[in-house]
CSV table of C-alpha atoms in Angstrom, one decimal:
chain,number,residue,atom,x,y,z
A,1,UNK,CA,-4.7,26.4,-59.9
A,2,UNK,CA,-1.8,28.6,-59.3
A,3,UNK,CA,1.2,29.0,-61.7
A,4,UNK,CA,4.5,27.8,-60.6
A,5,UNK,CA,8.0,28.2,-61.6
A,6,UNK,CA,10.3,25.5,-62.1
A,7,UNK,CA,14.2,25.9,-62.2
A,8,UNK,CA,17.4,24.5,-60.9
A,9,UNK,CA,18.9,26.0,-57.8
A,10,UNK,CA,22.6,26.7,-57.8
A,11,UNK,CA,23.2,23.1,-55.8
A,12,UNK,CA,21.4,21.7,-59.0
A,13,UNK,CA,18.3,21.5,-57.1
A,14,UNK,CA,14.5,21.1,-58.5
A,15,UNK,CA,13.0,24.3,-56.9
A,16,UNK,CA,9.1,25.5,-57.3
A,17,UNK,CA,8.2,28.3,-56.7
A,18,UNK,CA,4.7,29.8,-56.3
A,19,UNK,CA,4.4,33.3,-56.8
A,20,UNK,CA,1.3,33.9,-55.3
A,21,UNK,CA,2.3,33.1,-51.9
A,22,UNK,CA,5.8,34.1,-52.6
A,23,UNK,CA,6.6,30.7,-51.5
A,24,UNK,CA,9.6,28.6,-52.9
A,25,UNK,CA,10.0,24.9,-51.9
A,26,UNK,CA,12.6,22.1,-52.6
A,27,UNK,CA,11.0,19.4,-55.1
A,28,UNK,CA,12.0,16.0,-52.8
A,29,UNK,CA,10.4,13.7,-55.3
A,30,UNK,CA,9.1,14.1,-59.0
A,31,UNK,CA,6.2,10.9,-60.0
A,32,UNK,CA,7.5,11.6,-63.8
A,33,UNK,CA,11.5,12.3,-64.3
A,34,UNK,CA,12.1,10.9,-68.4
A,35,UNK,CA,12.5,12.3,-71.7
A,36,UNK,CA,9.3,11.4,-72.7
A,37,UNK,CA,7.0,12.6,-69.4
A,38,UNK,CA,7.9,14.3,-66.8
A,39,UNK,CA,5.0,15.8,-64.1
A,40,UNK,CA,2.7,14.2,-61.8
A,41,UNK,CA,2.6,14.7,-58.5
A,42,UNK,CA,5.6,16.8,-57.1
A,43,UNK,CA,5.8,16.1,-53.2
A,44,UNK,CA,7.7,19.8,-51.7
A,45,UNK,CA,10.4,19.7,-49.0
A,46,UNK,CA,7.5,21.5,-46.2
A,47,UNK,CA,5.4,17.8,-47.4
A,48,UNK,CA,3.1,19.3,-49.7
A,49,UNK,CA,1.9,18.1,-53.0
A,50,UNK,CA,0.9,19.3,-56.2
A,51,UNK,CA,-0.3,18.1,-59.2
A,52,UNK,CA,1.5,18.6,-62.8
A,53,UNK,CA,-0.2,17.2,-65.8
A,54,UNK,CA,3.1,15.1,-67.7
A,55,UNK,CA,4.3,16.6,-70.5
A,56,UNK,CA,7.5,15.6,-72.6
A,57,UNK,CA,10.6,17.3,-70.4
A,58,UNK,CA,10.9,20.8,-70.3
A,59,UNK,CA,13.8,23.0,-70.6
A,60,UNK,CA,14.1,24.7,-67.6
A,61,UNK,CA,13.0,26.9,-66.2
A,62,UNK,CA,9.7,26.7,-66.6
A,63,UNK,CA,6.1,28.4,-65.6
A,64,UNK,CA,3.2,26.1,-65.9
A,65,UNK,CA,-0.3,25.5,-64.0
A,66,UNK,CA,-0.3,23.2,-61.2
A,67,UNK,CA,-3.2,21.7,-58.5
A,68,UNK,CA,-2.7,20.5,-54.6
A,69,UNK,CA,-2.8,17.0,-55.1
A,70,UNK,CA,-6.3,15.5,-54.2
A,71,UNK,CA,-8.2,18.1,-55.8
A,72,UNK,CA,-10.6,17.2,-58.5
């Protein structure tokens, strides 16, 4: 489970980056996008997904754990 950064580009973006591969993707959709839970699976712009476990929305940015979707 690698950490990721999340943070707004300067288009006003949802960006995540993974530091570990140096890697930094567009977020093109978010399953969880409220006040009161925001996570879930995050599906990249290069059609990835990962998983985020909902919490209550963040101020970004953000570091936090996150799982390729379909991992147990």
């Amino acid at each position: 489970m690698p950490s990721v950064m999340l943070r707004r580009n300067p288009q006003g973006q949802l960006t995540f980056y993974i530091a570990k591969k140096d890697q930094e993707e567009i977020v093109v959709s978010l399953e969880h996008d409220s006040a009161d839970c925001w996570g879930g699976e995050v599906t990249l712009g290069d059609g990835s997904s990962y998983y985020i476990e909902p919490i209550p929305q963040p101020k970004l940015p953000i570091t936090l754990r996150a799982k390729r979707a379909g991992e147990a």
